[in-house]
Short mmCIF file of C-alpha atoms and ligand atoms in Angstrom, two decimals:
data_model
loop_
_atom_site.label_atom_id
_atom_site.label_comp_id
_atom_site.label_asym_id
_atom_site.label_seq_id
_atom_site.Cartn_x
_atom_site.Cartn_y
_atom_site.Cartn_z
CA MET A 107 -1.56 19.38 29.96
CA PRO A 108 -1.20 17.20 27.03
CA VAL A 109 -3.43 13.98 26.44
CA ARG A 110 -0.39 11.92 26.97
CA SER A 111 3.19 12.82 28.19
CA LYS A 112 6.08 12.94 25.99
CA ASP A 113 7.40 9.66 27.45
CA ASN A 114 4.36 7.60 26.16
CA PHE A 115 4.27 9.45 22.57
CA LEU A 116 1.71 7.35 20.58
CA VAL A 117 3.63 6.28 17.44
CA PHE A 118 1.95 6.61 14.45
CA GLY A 119 1.69 2.77 12.46
CA SER A 120 3.60 0.82 15.38
CA PRO A 121 3.00 -2.36 14.49
CA LEU A 122 1.77 -5.01 16.82
CA VAL A 123 4.67 -7.77 17.10
CA GLY A 124 4.30 -11.32 18.68
CA GLN A 125 6.20 -13.72 20.34
CA GLU A 126 6.42 -16.04 17.51
CA GLU A 127 7.83 -13.65 14.97
CA ILE A 128 10.62 -13.02 17.23
CA ASP A 129 11.45 -16.90 17.86
CA GLU A 130 11.01 -17.36 14.19
CA VAL A 131 13.49 -14.48 13.37
CA VAL A 132 15.76 -16.13 16.15
CA ALA A 133 15.40 -19.66 14.28
CA SER A 134 16.56 -18.03 11.03
CA MET A 135 19.86 -16.37 12.63
CA LYS A 136 20.62 -19.71 14.42
CA SER A 137 20.55 -21.81 11.34
CA GLY A 138 22.75 -19.45 9.57
CA TRP A 139 20.46 -18.97 6.19
CA LEU A 140 19.36 -15.38 6.68
CA GLY A 141 18.91 -14.83 2.78
CA THR A 142 16.27 -15.94 0.67
CA GLY A 143 15.30 -19.50 1.25
CA PRO A 144 12.56 -21.65 2.55
CA LYS A 145 10.81 -19.21 4.68
CA VAL A 146 10.45 -17.04 1.56
CA ALA A 147 9.19 -20.11 -0.27
CA ARG A 148 6.52 -20.35 2.62
CA PHE A 149 5.67 -17.08 3.08
CA GLU A 150 4.25 -16.66 -0.70
CA SER A 151 2.71 -19.87 -0.53
CA HIS A 152 0.75 -18.87 2.64
CA PHE A 153 -0.28 -15.23 0.95
CA ALA A 154 -0.91 -17.12 -2.27
CA ALA A 155 -3.71 -19.24 -0.37
CA TYR A 156 -4.75 -16.00 1.62
CA THR A 157 -5.61 -13.87 -1.19
CA GLY A 158 -6.44 -17.00 -3.75
CA ALA A 159 -3.91 -15.36 -6.31
CA ILE A 160 -2.40 -18.28 -8.30
CA HIS A 161 1.18 -17.47 -8.37
CA ALA A 162 2.78 -14.98 -5.63
CA ALA A 163 6.44 -13.45 -5.40
CA ALA A 164 8.26 -12.02 -2.31
CA PHE A 165 10.60 -8.89 -2.72
CA ASN A 166 11.90 -6.70 -0.50
CA SER A 167 9.02 -3.54 -1.14
CA CYS A 168 5.81 -3.23 -2.69
CA THR A 169 8.18 -0.40 -4.64
CA ALA A 170 10.30 -3.49 -6.04
CA ALA A 171 6.95 -5.58 -6.44
CA LEU A 172 5.30 -2.48 -8.48
CA HIS A 173 8.52 -1.89 -10.32
CA LEU A 174 9.38 -5.72 -11.67
CA SER A 175 5.09 -5.77 -12.43
CA LEU A 176 5.53 -2.23 -14.82
CA VAL A 177 8.84 -3.98 -16.55
CA ALA A 178 6.88 -7.22 -17.34
CA LEU A 179 4.97 -5.34 -19.01
CA ASN A 180 7.31 -4.29 -21.58
CA LEU A 181 6.26 -0.69 -21.56
CA LYS A 182 7.97 1.48 -24.47
CA PRO A 183 8.73 5.30 -24.15
CA GLY A 184 6.38 7.40 -24.70
CA ASP A 185 3.91 4.30 -23.36
CA GLU A 186 1.46 6.04 -20.60
CA VAL A 187 0.29 4.25 -17.80
CA ILE A 188 -2.55 6.13 -15.78
CA THR A 189 -2.67 6.52 -11.84
CA THR A 190 -4.20 8.09 -9.30
CA PRO A 191 -2.60 12.08 -8.20
CA LEU A 192 -3.89 10.44 -4.14
CA THR A 193 -0.94 7.71 -3.88
CA PHE A 194 2.83 7.47 -2.04
CA CYS A 195 5.44 8.74 -4.49
CA ALA A 196 6.58 4.98 -5.45
CA SER A 197 3.11 3.91 -7.12
CA VAL A 198 4.58 7.02 -10.02
CA ASN A 199 7.93 6.33 -9.34
CA ALA A 200 7.66 3.01 -10.37
CA ILE A 201 6.14 3.97 -13.93
CA ILE A 202 8.92 6.32 -14.51
CA HIS A 203 11.77 3.73 -13.95
CA ALA A 204 9.91 1.07 -16.12
CA GLY A 205 10.48 3.68 -19.08
CA ALA A 206 6.67 4.84 -19.41
CA THR A 207 4.73 8.00 -18.89
CA PRO A 208 2.70 8.63 -16.16
CA VAL A 209 -0.78 10.04 -16.48
CA LEU A 210 -3.35 11.16 -13.29
CA ALA A 211 -6.86 10.86 -13.18
CA ASP A 212 -8.43 12.34 -10.52
CA VAL A 213 -9.93 10.51 -7.47
CA ASP A 214 -13.64 10.42 -6.26
CA PRO A 215 -14.46 12.60 -3.71
CA VAL A 216 -16.28 10.37 -1.10
CA THR A 217 -14.08 7.17 -1.61
CA GLY A 218 -10.67 8.81 -2.40
CA ASN A 219 -10.04 6.31 -5.38
CA ILE A 220 -9.30 6.53 -8.90
CA ASP A 221 -12.83 7.68 -10.48
CA PRO A 222 -13.31 5.44 -13.91
CA GLU A 223 -14.74 8.08 -15.58
CA CYS A 224 -11.84 10.50 -15.01
CA ILE A 225 -9.61 7.21 -16.36
CA ARG A 226 -11.86 7.13 -19.16
CA ALA A 227 -11.17 10.88 -19.92
CA LYS A 228 -7.28 10.81 -19.93
CA ILE A 229 -7.43 7.11 -22.28
CA THR A 230 -5.08 8.10 -25.62
CA GLU A 231 -3.39 6.29 -28.49
CA ARG A 232 -0.83 5.68 -26.05
CA THR A 233 -2.22 4.40 -22.73
CA ARG A 234 -0.88 0.83 -22.09
CA ALA A 235 -1.63 0.30 -18.42
CA ILE A 236 -3.84 1.40 -15.50
CA LEU A 237 -3.05 1.40 -12.10
CA PRO A 238 -5.57 2.05 -9.45
CA VAL A 239 -4.40 2.21 -5.42
CA HIS A 240 -6.84 0.62 -3.22
CA TYR A 241 -6.75 3.89 -1.03
CA ALA A 242 -6.43 3.29 2.77
CA GLY A 243 -7.44 0.02 2.35
CA ARG A 244 -11.07 0.61 0.26
CA ALA A 245 -11.72 -1.84 -2.72
CA CYS A 246 -11.39 0.53 -5.68
CA ASP A 247 -14.88 0.46 -8.40
CA MET A 248 -12.89 -3.15 -10.07
CA ASP A 249 -15.83 -3.68 -12.25
CA ALA A 250 -15.75 -0.22 -13.92
CA ILE A 251 -11.73 -0.52 -14.37
CA MET A 252 -11.77 -3.89 -15.67
CA ALA A 253 -14.49 -2.80 -18.27
CA LEU A 254 -12.43 0.09 -19.31
CA ALA A 255 -9.02 -2.40 -19.16
CA ARG A 256 -11.01 -4.81 -21.64
CA GLU A 257 -12.31 -1.81 -23.81
CA TYR A 258 -9.45 -0.18 -24.31
CA ASP A 259 -6.92 -3.35 -24.13
CA LEU A 260 -5.10 -2.11 -21.06
CA ARG A 261 -2.95 -4.08 -18.51
CA VAL A 262 -3.77 -3.46 -15.09
CA VAL A 263 -1.54 -2.95 -11.96
CA GLU A 264 -3.26 -2.96 -8.39
CA ASP A 265 -1.16 -1.27 -5.88
CA CYS A 266 -2.63 -2.93 -3.14
CA ALA A 267 0.17 -1.65 -0.51
CA HIS A 268 -2.98 -0.54 1.79
CA ALA A 269 -5.23 -3.47 0.77
CA ILE A 270 -4.42 -6.97 2.04
CA GLU A 271 -7.40 -7.64 3.43
CA THR A 272 -9.46 -6.60 1.12
CA ARG A 273 -12.00 -7.58 -0.85
CA TYR A 274 -14.19 -6.94 -3.82
CA LYS A 275 -17.62 -8.69 -4.84
CA GLY A 276 -16.15 -11.90 -2.93
CA ARG A 277 -12.57 -11.57 -4.61
CA HIS A 278 -9.72 -10.20 -2.77
CA ALA A 279 -7.67 -7.16 -4.37
CA GLY A 280 -4.78 -7.65 -6.27
CA THR A 281 -6.45 -10.81 -7.91
CA PHE A 282 -8.69 -8.45 -10.44
CA GLY A 283 -5.54 -7.24 -12.49
CA ASP A 284 -2.58 -8.53 -14.44
CA PHE A 285 -0.73 -7.85 -11.32
CA GLY A 286 -1.46 -7.24 -7.61
CA CYS A 287 1.17 -5.52 -5.52
CA PHE A 288 0.93 -5.57 -1.46
CA SER A 289 3.66 -4.17 0.77
CA PHE A 290 4.75 -5.11 4.41
CA TYR A 291 6.66 -1.94 5.22
CA VAL A 292 6.49 -1.34 9.02
CA THR A 293 3.38 0.91 9.15
CA LYS A 294 1.11 -1.63 7.02
CA ASN A 295 -1.09 -3.84 7.91
CA VAL A 296 1.15 -6.99 7.43
CA VAL A 297 4.98 -6.53 8.10
CA THR A 298 8.30 -7.89 7.80
CA GLY A 299 9.98 -4.78 8.07
CA GLU A 300 10.42 -4.00 4.66
CA GLY A 301 8.88 -6.25 2.39
CA GLY A 302 6.28 -6.65 -0.48
CA MET A 303 4.70 -9.36 -2.52
CA VAL A 304 3.63 -9.71 -6.32
CA VAL A 305 0.40 -11.86 -7.04
CA THR A 306 -0.59 -13.10 -10.54
CA ARG A 307 -2.50 -15.23 -13.14
CA SER A 308 0.26 -15.75 -15.36
CA GLU A 309 2.70 -18.44 -14.76
CA GLN A 310 5.43 -17.10 -17.29
CA ASP A 311 5.14 -13.85 -15.80
CA ILE A 312 5.84 -14.66 -12.08
CA GLN A 313 9.15 -16.94 -13.17
CA ARG A 314 10.42 -13.62 -15.49
CA ILE A 315 9.32 -11.31 -12.54
CA LYS A 316 11.13 -13.62 -9.83
CA VAL A 317 14.39 -14.00 -12.59
CA LEU A 318 14.40 -9.72 -12.73
CA GLY A 319 14.40 -9.40 -8.99
CA LEU A 320 17.32 -11.68 -8.97
CA HIS A 321 19.94 -10.21 -11.20
CA GLY A 322 18.18 -11.59 -14.48
CA MET A 323 19.66 -14.58 -13.04
CA SER A 324 17.94 -18.05 -14.25
CA ALA A 325 15.67 -19.63 -11.72
CA ASP A 326 15.92 -20.77 -8.19
CA ALA A 327 19.37 -19.08 -8.84
CA TRP A 328 18.74 -18.42 -4.81
CA LYS A 329 19.54 -21.87 -4.48
CA ARG A 330 22.64 -21.79 -5.45
CA PHE A 331 24.74 -22.48 -2.44
CA SER A 332 22.00 -24.42 -0.68
CA ASP A 333 22.47 -28.53 -0.26
CA GLU A 334 21.60 -29.24 -3.41
CA GLY A 335 24.96 -28.30 -4.49
CA TYR A 336 26.64 -25.40 -6.52
CA LYS A 337 24.47 -25.24 -9.84
CA HIS A 338 25.75 -22.41 -12.61
CA TYR A 339 23.24 -19.55 -13.03
CA MET A 340 22.92 -18.11 -16.35
CA VAL A 341 22.36 -14.46 -16.52
CA VAL A 342 19.45 -13.75 -18.93
CA GLU A 343 18.16 -10.28 -18.23
CA ALA A 344 19.40 -7.41 -16.89
CA GLY A 345 17.95 -7.56 -13.37
CA PHE A 346 17.23 -5.87 -10.27
CA LYS A 347 18.27 -7.07 -6.63
CA TYR A 348 15.18 -7.04 -5.05
CA ASN A 349 14.71 -10.54 -3.34
CA MET A 350 12.99 -10.67 0.19
CA MET A 351 15.31 -12.51 2.93
CA ASP A 352 14.23 -15.27 5.37
CA ILE A 353 14.53 -13.12 7.96
CA GLN A 354 11.70 -11.10 6.56
CA ALA A 355 9.49 -13.64 5.63
CA ALA A 356 10.15 -15.63 9.30
CA ILE A 357 8.32 -12.10 10.24
CA GLY A 358 5.11 -12.31 7.76
CA ILE A 359 4.79 -15.93 8.07
CA HIS A 360 3.08 -15.22 11.51
CA GLN A 361 2.07 -11.97 10.84
CA LEU A 362 -0.21 -13.17 7.98
CA LYS A 363 -1.43 -16.00 10.51
CA ARG A 364 -3.06 -12.69 12.62
CA VAL A 365 -3.79 -10.73 9.72
CA GLU A 366 -7.92 -11.34 10.31
CA GLU A 367 -7.54 -10.66 14.36
CA CYS A 368 -6.02 -8.04 13.84
CA LEU A 369 -8.59 -7.00 11.18
CA VAL A 370 -11.33 -7.07 13.59
CA ARG A 371 -9.27 -4.99 16.30
CA ARG A 372 -8.97 -2.29 13.82
CA ARG A 373 -12.64 -2.15 12.89
CA GLU A 374 -13.10 -1.64 16.69
CA ILE A 375 -11.22 1.22 17.35
CA TRP A 376 -12.25 2.49 13.66
CA GLY A 377 -16.56 2.16 15.23
CA MET A 378 -14.79 4.18 18.28
CA TYR A 379 -13.67 6.72 16.04
CA ASP A 380 -16.59 6.95 14.00
CA GLU A 381 -18.46 7.26 16.92
CA ALA A 382 -16.79 10.18 19.03
CA PHE A 383 -16.40 11.71 15.84
CA ALA A 384 -20.23 12.08 14.05
CA ASP A 385 -21.05 15.50 15.52
CA LEU A 386 -17.56 17.29 14.87
CA PRO A 387 -17.31 19.67 12.39
CA ILE A 388 -14.68 17.25 10.59
CA GLY A 389 -15.11 14.94 7.61
CA ILE A 390 -14.74 11.08 8.43
CA PRO A 391 -14.46 7.81 6.09
CA ALA A 392 -17.68 7.11 4.14
CA PRO A 393 -19.25 3.72 5.05
CA GLU A 394 -17.87 0.58 3.14
CA GLU A 395 -19.52 0.17 -0.14
CA PRO A 396 -21.81 -2.62 -0.54
CA ASP A 397 -20.40 -6.22 -1.44
CA THR A 398 -16.61 -4.97 -0.72
CA ARG A 399 -14.54 -5.54 2.67
CA HIS A 400 -12.16 -2.53 3.55
CA ALA A 401 -9.06 -3.46 4.82
CA ARG A 402 -8.83 -0.40 7.56
CA HIS A 403 -5.35 0.50 6.92
CA LEU A 404 -5.66 4.25 7.35
CA TYR A 405 -8.69 6.09 9.37
CA THR A 406 -8.57 9.54 7.52
CA ILE A 407 -9.97 12.74 8.90
CA LEU A 408 -10.95 15.90 6.87
CA VAL A 409 -9.85 18.91 8.30
CA ASP A 410 -11.65 21.65 6.25
CA GLU A 411 -10.01 25.62 7.94
CA ALA A 412 -13.62 26.72 7.04
CA GLU A 413 -15.40 24.35 9.22
CA CYS A 414 -12.94 23.68 11.71
CA GLY A 415 -11.39 27.29 12.61
CA VAL A 416 -7.85 25.68 12.39
CA SER A 417 -5.85 24.93 8.94
CA ARG A 418 -4.74 20.85 8.36
CA ASP A 419 -1.56 21.49 9.58
CA ARG A 420 -1.75 23.50 12.56
CA PHE A 421 -3.96 20.68 13.44
CA LEU A 422 -1.13 18.63 12.52
CA GLU A 423 1.15 20.44 15.35
CA ARG A 424 -1.33 20.42 17.49
CA MET A 425 -1.70 16.58 17.58
CA THR A 426 2.12 16.15 18.02
CA LYS A 427 1.95 18.46 20.84
CA GLU A 428 -0.94 16.20 22.57
CA ASN A 429 1.44 13.55 22.08
CA ILE A 430 0.00 11.50 19.32
CA GLY A 431 1.72 10.27 16.07
CA VAL A 432 -0.03 11.20 12.76
CA GLY A 433 0.41 10.84 9.36
CA VAL A 434 -0.60 12.78 6.14
CA HIS A 435 -1.85 10.73 3.28
CA TYR A 436 -1.15 12.05 0.96
CA LEU A 437 -0.05 15.51 -0.39
CA SER A 438 -1.28 15.13 -3.73
CA ILE A 439 1.45 13.86 -6.48
CA PRO A 440 1.60 17.01 -8.20
CA GLU A 441 2.07 19.28 -5.28
CA HIS A 442 5.94 17.76 -5.42
CA PRO A 443 8.56 20.03 -7.39
CA TYR A 444 10.27 16.97 -9.35
CA TYR A 445 6.46 16.21 -11.07
CA GLN A 446 5.80 19.85 -11.72
CA GLN A 447 9.70 20.33 -13.18
CA ASN A 448 9.22 17.26 -15.28
CA TYR A 449 5.55 16.39 -16.24
CA GLY A 450 4.26 20.08 -15.91
CA TRP A 451 1.44 18.84 -13.64
CA LYS A 452 -0.52 21.32 -11.35
CA PRO A 453 -2.24 20.63 -8.68
CA GLU A 454 -5.61 22.35 -10.09
CA GLU A 455 -5.76 19.66 -12.63
CA THR A 456 -6.78 17.08 -10.39
CA PRO A 457 -8.49 19.10 -7.71
CA VAL A 458 -10.13 16.61 -6.02
CA ALA A 459 -7.17 15.22 -4.75
CA THR A 460 -5.61 17.95 -4.00
CA ARG A 461 -8.06 19.18 -1.89
CA ILE A 462 -8.19 15.94 0.01
CA GLY A 463 -4.45 15.94 0.48
CA ARG A 464 -5.02 19.36 1.72
CA GLN A 465 -7.32 18.61 4.45
CA THR A 466 -6.32 14.78 5.30
CA LEU A 467 -5.22 13.53 8.37
CA SER A 468 -4.54 9.93 9.44
CA LEU A 469 -4.99 8.78 13.09
CA PRO A 470 -3.06 5.75 14.55
CA LEU A 471 -4.86 2.70 13.66
CA SER A 472 -2.74 -0.59 14.78
CA ALA A 473 -4.29 -3.00 16.08
CA LYS A 474 -1.60 -3.04 18.92
CA LEU A 475 -3.98 0.39 20.43
CA THR A 476 -5.47 -0.29 23.67
CA ASP A 477 -8.95 1.38 24.27
CA GLN A 478 -7.27 4.06 26.22
CA ASP A 479 -4.67 4.72 23.45
CA ALA A 480 -8.01 5.53 21.23
CA ALA A 481 -9.73 7.02 23.88
CA ASP A 482 -6.61 9.32 23.90
CA VAL A 483 -6.68 9.79 20.72
CA ILE A 484 -10.39 11.15 20.59
CA GLN A 485 -9.42 13.51 23.01
CA ALA A 486 -6.78 14.99 21.30
CA VAL A 487 -8.83 15.59 18.02
CA LYS A 488 -11.27 16.87 20.39
CA GLN A 489 -8.92 19.52 21.63
CA SER A 490 -7.06 20.10 18.67
CA LEU A 491 -10.32 21.51 17.13
CA GLY A 492 -11.33 23.33 20.46
CA ALA A 493 -8.08 24.82 21.68
C1 PLP B 219 3.55 2.39 1.12
C2 PLP B 219 3.26 2.41 -0.06
C3 PLP B 219 4.21 1.79 -1.34
C4 PLP B 219 5.53 1.33 -0.83
O1 PLP B 219 5.63 0.34 -0.40
P1 PLP B 219 7.11 -0.26 0.22
O2 PLP B 219 6.90 -1.62 0.75
O3 PLP B 219 7.42 0.59 1.40
O4 PLP B 219 7.80 -0.06 -1.04
C5 PLP B 219 3.54 1.99 -2.47
N1 PLP B 219 2.26 2.05 -2.70
C6 PLP B 219 1.66 2.97 -2.04
C7 PLP B 219 0.44 3.58 -1.63
C8 PLP B 219 1.58 2.54 -0.26
O5 PLP B 219 1.35 3.38 0.54
#
């Protein structure tokens, strides 16, 4: 007998959606204003207030947010941007689409975050920027990264897709670099279905990014159909179609109000997992570093076949048979054929990320989980190891 029945499959990353979100979406539908409008503006200002950022601009994904931030760096062909191999492909693809060359620096074996010493080793004459990812919600070593950026005159774009609640020495992730990019994809800590946000200190950059995110049309072009009356817009750059809709912001506004409450719940589940797994042969996440706040986006375990007697991929299958949804974050970037063929990257060149990528597995951690759900996950882990 599996731990759960098939019709009770525990979906990985299923979000907690409240009645407030549902009502707000319905209100948007009834108002007839579905596209970019006042709710997007409200979501941006609430998000800026929450993170302590000076400016925030919402888009239809974090991938879009990363792309726009990198375009705003005015990179030229041959310019290099250093990022981590232990990330979602979007971090790397955004660098490529901005016309630059991605360069990988290996991660720290304990944190899974980009290792500042590995960054230093990859800096060349052509390096222009660093793109750190706060992996699983754990803050990167921002003092060391920003010190490198100052020393070598590099720009910094923080990938905060996992890091909405993350803090480092009292400051919010995303507010250290030139840009911070957040995701509201369905599995993330705050969801809008699809959605993303750029935060920055620079008034000039946020204006340019907003223009680039809406076809390159002059400022506030989204208002061209509002009750202020039709105004001509001017196309000032070849932009993209990356704007967020009010329907998405309607969800985000209420999700953001509950962000701290949901973190409290995920911390509880995290504690249950830590306790239950302490004596098992699997690797569990390290405690959060002093003077940081971990956003608890992913609870990742490491399955080393030599220790556990089962391979990670076999373990994934067993969890699925127990009707528990699992994820992998991530097979390291050099495992994928595109990057091997176009950049010549080999997994063994970033060995720590490769090892983690081959052993890691993410367990359900949504604030929606009941104590019983968490107990089922724990039992399924034990059975998958023992069986
Ligand atoms: C989810 C994710 C992204 C992309 O976010 P989208 O909103 O889906 O575009 C980028 N980077 C990392 C690390 C992610 O986990």
